[in-house]
Amino acid sequence: MSTLLPMMTAYEKEHISERQPLPERYLSLPDDELDRRIAAAKAKLGGRLVILGHHYQRDEVIKFADYTGDSFKLARQVSRHPDAEFIVFCGVHFMAESADVLSAPYQQVILPDLAAGCSMADMAEPEQLEMCWSDLEQMGIIPTGARLQPNGRSSVVPVTYINSAASIKAFCGERGGVVCTSSNAAATLRWAWERGERVLFLPDQHLGRNTAYKLGVPLDDMVVWDPNEIWGGLEPDAVSRARIILWKGHCSVHTRFTVRQIENLRAQHPGLRVIVHPEVPWEVVQAADDSGSTEYIINTISKSPVGSIWAVGTEIHLVNRLANQMHPDRTVLSLDQFGCLCSTMFRVSPNHLLWTLEGLVEGEVRNRIVVPDERKYWTKVALDRMLTIQ
Ligand code: 13P
Ligand code: SF4
């Protein structure tokens, strides 16, 4: 029987009024009944429906996905299914919002539980970004009222990780910036530095730092902008010397991985290879053998010889799936012996999936994600730019 987590993030508290709760009758259903009814609803909906599933979803949910992937791969699937009336996104809110923006007007995007947010995305609020931009103007970093410098380059190119709200993406799109994912972050930073002197990277300081460092930018050329401090807690001189301004945000799941965990596992398993997601802290990436998006992690382990031993620093559902289903012929361990669970990804239960699918069969759309029209244009500009960069 599936369990449902009761925790709430800031995002969930704000959107709780829009959220349609799971009715009692869907709460305690046996696993075989859930499976049978989800399969039946899916079959009834046929080509009207496409289900997208992120790699961190539970096994009981992801087995019903038509397509699985990392954020980039799933975003690309949206425009590849113009015939689907309904896109059910088994993932978190920012992914479903991006799908809504990238989908055609006649398509409807559904997030089975609207409380599936992302605590990192909550760390950058539109008002904070507007304040940051006006602080950068006051500090003389961005010429006031001008978007470009006399040499045709921007002073600051805003780049937001896809793990952010649509309003943040729209802000970046409108100012010549772009969205990136963990799989195209390096190419995106190169793209941004071709267009401007420095990058404002948000909300994940770790992805920004790890990617810029990999591209040869020394740590001394990076500053961290604290949105809760006046002028980000920085002196104008330090900002003007920086090649990248890192927003002070992080993923609470990936920052649990440590260098000590890597050392302990290496001592226990000679020949161990360590691969981590780039949302982990910088020193953890330095101590690991490799880093990359969830899709990259899967591909790298798939290409490794049978019998290899891996420690993986990412969400536990993907690690367990790699170990038990995808590669039982290799040893795949979680870097954190207690496993790192993304509690918001976990909110999408098979019960929610069944309830939304049966709703569609009955003609009722539940937990639809709609990005307001006034935000759509620039969000789409930023996402379309993202899709061209690889
Ligand atoms: P990927 O795009 O690598 O799947 O990452 C998404 C995410 O939220 C990682 O925490
Ligand atoms: Fe957000 Fe972290 Fe969960 Fe990814 S793992 S969805 S960044 S909270």
Coordinates of C-alpha atoms and ligand atoms in Angstrom, one line a residue:
M1 CA 0.0 0.0 0.0
S2 CA 1.4 3.5 -0.8
T3 CA 2.1 6.0 1.9
L4 CA 1.4 9.8 1.5
L5 CA 3.7 12.4 3.1
P6 CA 2.1 15.2 5.1
M7 CA 5.0 17.8 4.9
M8 CA 4.4 21.2 3.2
T9 CA 6.8 23.7 1.6
A10 CA 6.4 27.5 1.3
Y11 CA 5.1 26.9 -2.3
E12 CA 2.5 24.4 -1.1
K13 CA 1.2 26.8 1.6
E14 CA 0.7 29.5 -1.0
H15 CA -1.0 27.3 -3.5
I16 CA -2.9 25.1 -1.1
S17 CA -6.2 26.8 -1.9
E18 CA -6.0 25.7 -5.6
R19 CA -5.1 22.2 -4.7
Q20 CA -7.9 19.6 -5.1
P21 CA -7.3 17.0 -2.3
L22 CA -7.4 13.3 -2.9
P23 CA -10.8 12.0 -1.9
E24 CA -11.1 9.5 0.9
R25 CA -12.1 6.7 -1.4
Y26 CA -8.8 6.9 -3.2
L27 CA -6.7 6.8 0.0
S28 CA -6.5 3.1 0.9
L29 CA -6.5 1.0 -2.2
P30 CA -4.6 -2.2 -2.5
D31 CA -1.6 -2.0 -4.9
D32 CA -3.0 -4.5 -7.4
E33 CA -6.2 -2.5 -7.6
L34 CA -4.3 0.7 -8.2
D35 CA -2.3 -0.9 -10.9
R36 CA -5.3 -2.4 -12.6
R37 CA -7.4 0.8 -12.5
I38 CA -4.5 3.0 -13.7
A39 CA -3.8 0.7 -16.6
A40 CA -7.6 0.6 -17.5
A41 CA -7.9 4.4 -17.4
K42 CA -4.8 4.9 -19.5
A43 CA -6.1 2.4 -22.0
K44 CA -9.4 4.2 -22.2
L45 CA -7.7 7.6 -22.8
G46 CA -5.4 6.1 -25.4
G47 CA -3.7 8.7 -27.6
R48 CA -5.5 11.6 -25.9
L49 CA -3.0 11.2 -23.0
V50 CA 0.7 11.2 -22.6
I51 CA 2.3 10.6 -19.2
L52 CA 5.8 12.0 -18.5
G53 CA 7.8 10.7 -15.5
H54 CA 10.9 12.2 -13.9
H55 CA 13.6 9.7 -12.8
Y56 CA 13.0 10.6 -9.1
Q57 CA 9.4 9.3 -9.2
R58 CA 8.4 6.2 -7.3
D59 CA 8.5 2.8 -9.1
E60 CA 4.7 2.5 -8.6
V61 CA 4.2 5.7 -10.6
I62 CA 7.0 5.7 -13.1
K63 CA 6.1 2.3 -14.5
F64 CA 3.0 4.1 -16.1
A65 CA 5.1 6.8 -17.7
D66 CA 5.1 6.8 -21.5
Y67 CA 8.4 8.7 -21.4
T68 CA 10.9 9.0 -18.5
G69 CA 13.8 11.5 -18.4
D70 CA 15.7 14.3 -16.8
S71 CA 14.2 17.9 -16.9
F72 CA 15.6 18.6 -20.3
K73 CA 14.5 15.4 -22.0
L74 CA 11.0 15.7 -20.6
A75 CA 10.7 19.3 -21.6
R76 CA 11.6 18.2 -25.2
Q77 CA 8.9 15.5 -25.1
V78 CA 6.2 18.1 -24.7
S79 CA 6.3 19.5 -28.3
R80 CA 6.7 16.0 -29.7
H81 CA 3.1 15.1 -28.7
P82 CA 0.9 17.6 -30.4
D83 CA -1.9 15.0 -30.5
A84 CA -2.2 14.5 -26.8
E85 CA -5.0 16.5 -25.2
F86 CA -3.7 15.8 -21.7
I87 CA -0.1 15.8 -20.5
V88 CA 0.1 14.2 -17.0
F89 CA 3.4 15.3 -15.5
C90 CA 4.7 12.9 -12.8
G91 CA 7.3 15.3 -11.4
V92 CA 7.2 18.6 -9.6
H93 CA 5.6 21.9 -10.1
F94 CA 8.3 23.8 -12.1
M95 CA 8.4 20.9 -14.6
A96 CA 4.7 20.9 -15.1
E97 CA 4.7 24.7 -15.5
S98 CA 7.4 24.5 -18.2
A99 CA 5.3 21.8 -19.9
D100 CA 2.3 24.1 -19.9
V101 CA 4.3 27.0 -21.4
L102 CA 5.8 24.7 -24.1
S103 CA 2.5 22.9 -24.9
A104 CA -0.1 24.0 -27.5
P105 CA -3.1 26.1 -26.3
Y106 CA -5.5 23.2 -26.7
Q107 CA -3.4 20.9 -24.5
Q108 CA -3.9 20.7 -20.7
V109 CA -1.1 19.8 -18.3
I110 CA -1.9 18.0 -15.0
L111 CA 0.3 17.6 -11.9
P112 CA -1.3 14.8 -10.0
D113 CA -0.7 16.5 -6.6
L114 CA -0.3 20.3 -6.8
A115 CA 1.6 20.2 -3.5
A116 CA 4.5 18.6 -5.4
G117 CA 6.7 21.8 -5.3
C118 CA 10.5 22.1 -5.1
S119 CA 12.1 23.7 -2.1
M120 CA 15.0 25.0 -4.2
A121 CA 12.6 26.8 -6.6
D122 CA 11.0 28.4 -3.6
M123 CA 14.4 30.0 -2.7
A124 CA 14.0 32.6 -5.6
E125 CA 11.0 34.8 -5.4
P126 CA 10.1 37.2 -8.2
E127 CA 10.2 40.2 -5.8
Q128 CA 13.7 39.2 -4.6
L129 CA 15.0 39.0 -8.2
E130 CA 13.5 42.4 -9.0
M131 CA 15.2 43.8 -5.9
C132 CA 18.5 42.1 -6.9
W133 CA 18.3 43.6 -10.4
S134 CA 17.6 47.1 -9.0
D135 CA 20.4 46.7 -6.4
L136 CA 22.8 45.8 -9.3
E137 CA 21.7 49.0 -11.0
Q138 CA 22.3 51.0 -7.9
M139 CA 25.7 49.5 -7.5
G140 CA 26.6 50.6 -11.0
I141 CA 27.0 47.0 -12.3
I142 CA 24.0 47.3 -14.7
P143 CA 23.7 50.6 -16.5
T144 CA 20.3 52.1 -15.4
G145 CA 17.6 51.9 -17.9
A146 CA 19.8 50.2 -20.5
R147 CA 19.9 46.6 -21.4
L148 CA 23.1 46.6 -23.4
Q149 CA 26.5 48.3 -22.9
P150 CA 28.0 50.4 -25.7
N151 CA 30.0 47.4 -26.9
G152 CA 26.7 45.6 -27.6
R153 CA 27.2 43.2 -24.7
S154 CA 25.1 42.9 -21.6
S155 CA 26.6 43.7 -18.2
V156 CA 24.7 40.8 -16.6
V157 CA 23.0 37.9 -18.3
P158 CA 20.4 36.2 -16.0
V159 CA 20.4 32.4 -16.3
T160 CA 17.9 30.5 -14.3
Y161 CA 17.9 26.8 -13.6
I162 CA 14.7 25.2 -14.7
N163 CA 14.0 24.5 -11.0
S164 CA 12.4 28.0 -10.6
A165 CA 9.0 29.5 -10.9
A166 CA 7.6 30.7 -14.3
S167 CA 7.8 34.3 -13.2
I168 CA 11.6 33.9 -12.6
K169 CA 12.0 32.4 -16.1
A170 CA 10.0 35.2 -17.6
F171 CA 12.2 37.8 -15.9
C172 CA 15.3 36.2 -17.4
G173 CA 13.7 35.8 -20.8
E174 CA 12.8 39.5 -20.9
R175 CA 16.3 40.6 -20.1
G176 CA 18.1 38.5 -22.7
G177 CA 18.6 35.6 -20.4
V178 CA 17.7 31.9 -20.5
V179 CA 16.7 28.8 -18.7
C180 CA 19.1 25.9 -18.2
T181 CA 18.9 22.4 -16.9
S182 CA 21.6 20.3 -15.3
S183 CA 22.3 18.6 -18.6
N184 CA 23.0 21.8 -20.7
A185 CA 24.3 24.1 -17.9
A186 CA 27.8 24.2 -19.3
A187 CA 26.7 25.0 -22.8
T188 CA 24.3 27.6 -21.4
L189 CA 27.0 29.4 -19.4
R190 CA 29.2 29.6 -22.5
W191 CA 26.2 31.0 -24.4
A192 CA 25.6 33.6 -21.7
W193 CA 29.3 34.7 -21.5
E194 CA 29.3 35.2 -25.3
R195 CA 26.5 37.7 -24.7
G196 CA 27.6 39.4 -21.6
E197 CA 30.4 40.1 -19.1
R198 CA 28.9 38.2 -16.2
V199 CA 26.1 35.8 -15.4
L200 CA 23.6 36.0 -12.6
F201 CA 22.9 32.3 -11.9
L202 CA 19.8 31.3 -9.9
P203 CA 18.5 29.7 -7.8
D204 CA 21.1 26.9 -7.2
Q205 CA 24.5 28.2 -6.2
H206 CA 26.0 24.7 -6.4
L207 CA 25.0 23.9 -10.0
G208 CA 26.3 27.4 -10.9
R209 CA 29.6 27.0 -9.1
N210 CA 30.2 23.4 -10.2
T211 CA 29.5 24.2 -13.8
A212 CA 31.5 27.4 -13.9
Y213 CA 34.5 25.8 -12.2
K214 CA 34.4 22.9 -14.7
L215 CA 34.6 25.5 -17.4
G216 CA 37.8 27.0 -15.9
V217 CA 36.4 29.9 -13.8
P218 CA 38.3 30.1 -10.5
L219 CA 36.3 30.2 -7.3
D220 CA 37.7 33.7 -6.7
D221 CA 35.8 34.9 -9.7
M222 CA 32.5 33.9 -8.2
V223 CA 30.4 35.7 -5.6
V224 CA 27.3 34.5 -3.7
W225 CA 24.3 36.8 -3.7
D226 CA 22.2 36.5 -0.5
P227 CA 18.7 37.8 -1.4
N228 CA 18.0 38.5 2.3
E229 CA 20.9 41.0 2.6
I230 CA 21.2 44.6 1.4
W231 CA 23.0 44.5 -2.0
G232 CA 23.1 40.8 -1.6
G233 CA 25.7 41.2 1.2
L234 CA 28.3 42.2 -1.3
E235 CA 30.5 45.2 -2.2
P236 CA 30.1 46.7 -5.7
D237 CA 33.9 46.0 -6.4
A238 CA 33.5 42.3 -5.7
V239 CA 30.5 42.1 -7.9
S240 CA 32.2 44.0 -10.7
R241 CA 35.2 41.6 -10.6
A242 CA 32.9 38.5 -10.7
R243 CA 32.3 36.4 -13.8
I244 CA 29.3 34.7 -12.1
I245 CA 27.0 35.9 -9.4
L246 CA 25.6 32.8 -7.6
W247 CA 22.1 33.1 -6.0
K248 CA 22.2 31.7 -2.5
G249 CA 19.9 28.8 -3.0
H250 CA 20.3 25.0 -2.8
C251 CA 18.7 21.7 -2.9
S252 CA 18.0 20.3 0.5
V253 CA 18.3 16.7 -0.8
H254 CA 21.6 17.0 -2.7
T255 CA 23.4 19.1 0.0
R256 CA 23.2 16.1 2.3
F257 CA 26.0 14.4 0.4
T258 CA 29.5 14.8 1.9
V259 CA 33.1 14.2 1.2
R260 CA 33.2 12.0 4.3
Q261 CA 30.6 9.6 2.7
I262 CA 32.8 9.3 -0.4
E263 CA 35.9 8.5 1.7
N264 CA 34.1 5.9 3.8
L265 CA 32.7 4.1 0.8
R266 CA 36.0 4.2 -1.1
A267 CA 37.7 2.6 2.0
Q268 CA 35.1 -0.2 2.0
H269 CA 35.0 -0.8 -1.8
P270 CA 38.3 -0.8 -3.7
G271 CA 37.7 0.2 -7.3
L272 CA 34.5 2.1 -6.4
R273 CA 33.5 4.9 -8.9
V274 CA 31.5 7.8 -7.5
I275 CA 29.1 9.8 -9.6
V276 CA 27.0 12.7 -8.3
H277 CA 24.4 15.2 -9.5
P278 CA 25.8 18.7 -9.9
E279 CA 23.4 20.1 -7.2
V280 CA 25.8 18.7 -4.6
P281 CA 28.4 21.0 -2.9
W282 CA 31.6 21.8 -4.8
E283 CA 33.9 19.8 -2.6
V284 CA 31.7 16.7 -3.1
V285 CA 32.1 17.1 -6.9
Q286 CA 35.8 17.4 -6.5
A287 CA 36.0 14.2 -4.4
A288 CA 33.7 12.3 -6.9
D289 CA 34.9 10.8 -10.2
D290 CA 32.1 12.2 -12.3
S291 CA 29.0 14.4 -12.2
G292 CA 26.0 15.1 -14.3
S293 CA 22.2 15.2 -14.7
T294 CA 20.0 12.2 -13.8
E295 CA 20.0 11.1 -17.5
Y296 CA 23.8 11.4 -17.6
I297 CA 24.2 9.3 -14.4
I298 CA 22.0 6.6 -16.0
N299 CA 23.9 6.6 -19.3
T300 CA 27.3 6.6 -17.6
I301 CA 26.4 3.6 -15.4
S302 CA 24.8 1.8 -18.3
K303 CA 28.1 2.1 -20.3
S304 CA 30.3 0.9 -17.5
P305 CA 31.5 -2.8 -17.4
V306 CA 29.3 -5.4 -15.8
G307 CA 30.5 -6.0 -12.3
S308 CA 31.5 -2.3 -11.7
I309 CA 30.8 -0.8 -8.3
W310 CA 29.2 2.7 -8.1
A311 CA 28.2 5.1 -5.4
V312 CA 25.6 7.5 -6.6
G313 CA 24.9 10.9 -5.1
T314 CA 21.3 11.7 -6.1
E315 CA 17.7 11.0 -5.1
I316 CA 17.1 7.5 -3.6
H317 CA 14.4 6.3 -6.0
L318 CA 16.7 6.6 -9.0
V319 CA 19.6 5.0 -7.1
N320 CA 17.4 2.0 -6.1
R321 CA 16.1 1.7 -9.6
L322 CA 19.6 1.7 -11.0
A323 CA 20.6 -1.0 -8.5
N324 CA 17.6 -3.3 -8.7
Q325 CA 16.0 -2.9 -12.1
M326 CA 18.4 -1.3 -14.6
H327 CA 21.7 -2.8 -13.5
P328 CA 21.4 -5.7 -11.1
D329 CA 24.7 -6.9 -12.8
R330 CA 26.6 -4.0 -11.3
T331 CA 26.8 -2.9 -7.6
V332 CA 25.0 0.5 -7.2
L333 CA 25.0 2.1 -3.8
S334 CA 23.6 5.3 -2.4
L335 CA 26.4 7.7 -1.3
D336 CA 24.3 8.4 1.7
Q337 CA 23.6 5.2 3.7
F338 CA 20.3 6.6 4.8
G339 CA 19.3 7.5 1.2
C340 CA 18.2 10.9 0.2
L341 CA 14.5 11.3 -0.6
C342 CA 12.9 14.2 -2.4
S343 CA 9.8 14.5 -0.3
T344 CA 8.0 16.7 -2.9
M345 CA 8.6 14.3 -5.8
F346 CA 7.3 11.6 -3.4
R347 CA 4.0 13.4 -3.2
V348 CA 2.9 12.1 -6.6
S349 CA 1.5 8.8 -5.5
P350 CA -0.2 6.1 -7.6
N351 CA -3.4 7.1 -5.8
H352 CA -3.1 10.6 -7.1
L353 CA -2.3 9.3 -10.6
L354 CA -5.3 7.1 -10.6
W355 CA -7.6 9.9 -9.3
T356 CA -6.5 12.3 -12.0
L357 CA -6.7 9.7 -14.8
E358 CA -10.2 8.5 -13.7
G359 CA -11.2 12.2 -13.6
L360 CA -10.1 12.6 -17.3
V361 CA -12.1 9.5 -18.3
E362 CA -15.1 11.0 -16.6
G363 CA -14.5 14.4 -18.3
E364 CA -13.1 16.2 -15.3
V365 CA -9.7 17.8 -15.3
R366 CA -8.1 17.7 -11.8
N367 CA -5.1 19.6 -10.6
R368 CA -4.4 21.4 -13.9
I369 CA -1.3 23.6 -14.1
V370 CA -1.9 26.9 -15.8
V371 CA 0.7 29.6 -16.2
P372 CA -1.1 33.0 -16.5
D373 CA -1.0 34.4 -20.1
E374 CA 0.8 37.5 -19.1
R375 CA 3.7 35.4 -17.9
K376 CA 3.7 33.0 -20.8
Y377 CA 5.4 35.0 -23.5
W378 CA 8.8 35.7 -21.9
T379 CA 8.8 32.3 -20.1
K380 CA 8.5 30.6 -23.5
V381 CA 11.2 32.8 -24.9
A382 CA 13.6 31.7 -22.1
L383 CA 12.6 28.0 -22.4
D384 CA 12.8 28.0 -26.2
R385 CA 16.3 29.4 -25.9
M386 CA 17.1 26.6 -23.5
L387 CA 15.9 23.9 -25.9
T388 CA 18.3 25.2 -28.6
I389 CA 21.4 24.9 -26.3
Q390 CA 23.0 21.5 -25.8
Ligands
13P1 P1 17.6 16.5 -13.7 O1 17.2 17.5 -14.7 O2 19.1 16.2 -13.7 O3 16.8 15.3 -13.7 O4 17.4 17.2 -12.2 C1 16.2 17.6 -11.8 C2 16.2 17.8 -10.3 O5 15.3 18.4 -9.8 C3 17.4 17.4 -9.6 O6 17.2 17.6 -8.3
SF4_2 FE1 13.9 20.3 -6.0 FE2 16.0 19.0 -4.8 FE3 13.7 17.7 -5.1 FE4 15.2 18.3 -7.3 S1 15.7 16.9 -5.6 S2 13.0 18.5 -7.1 S3 16.0 20.3 -6.7 S4 14.0 19.5 -3.8

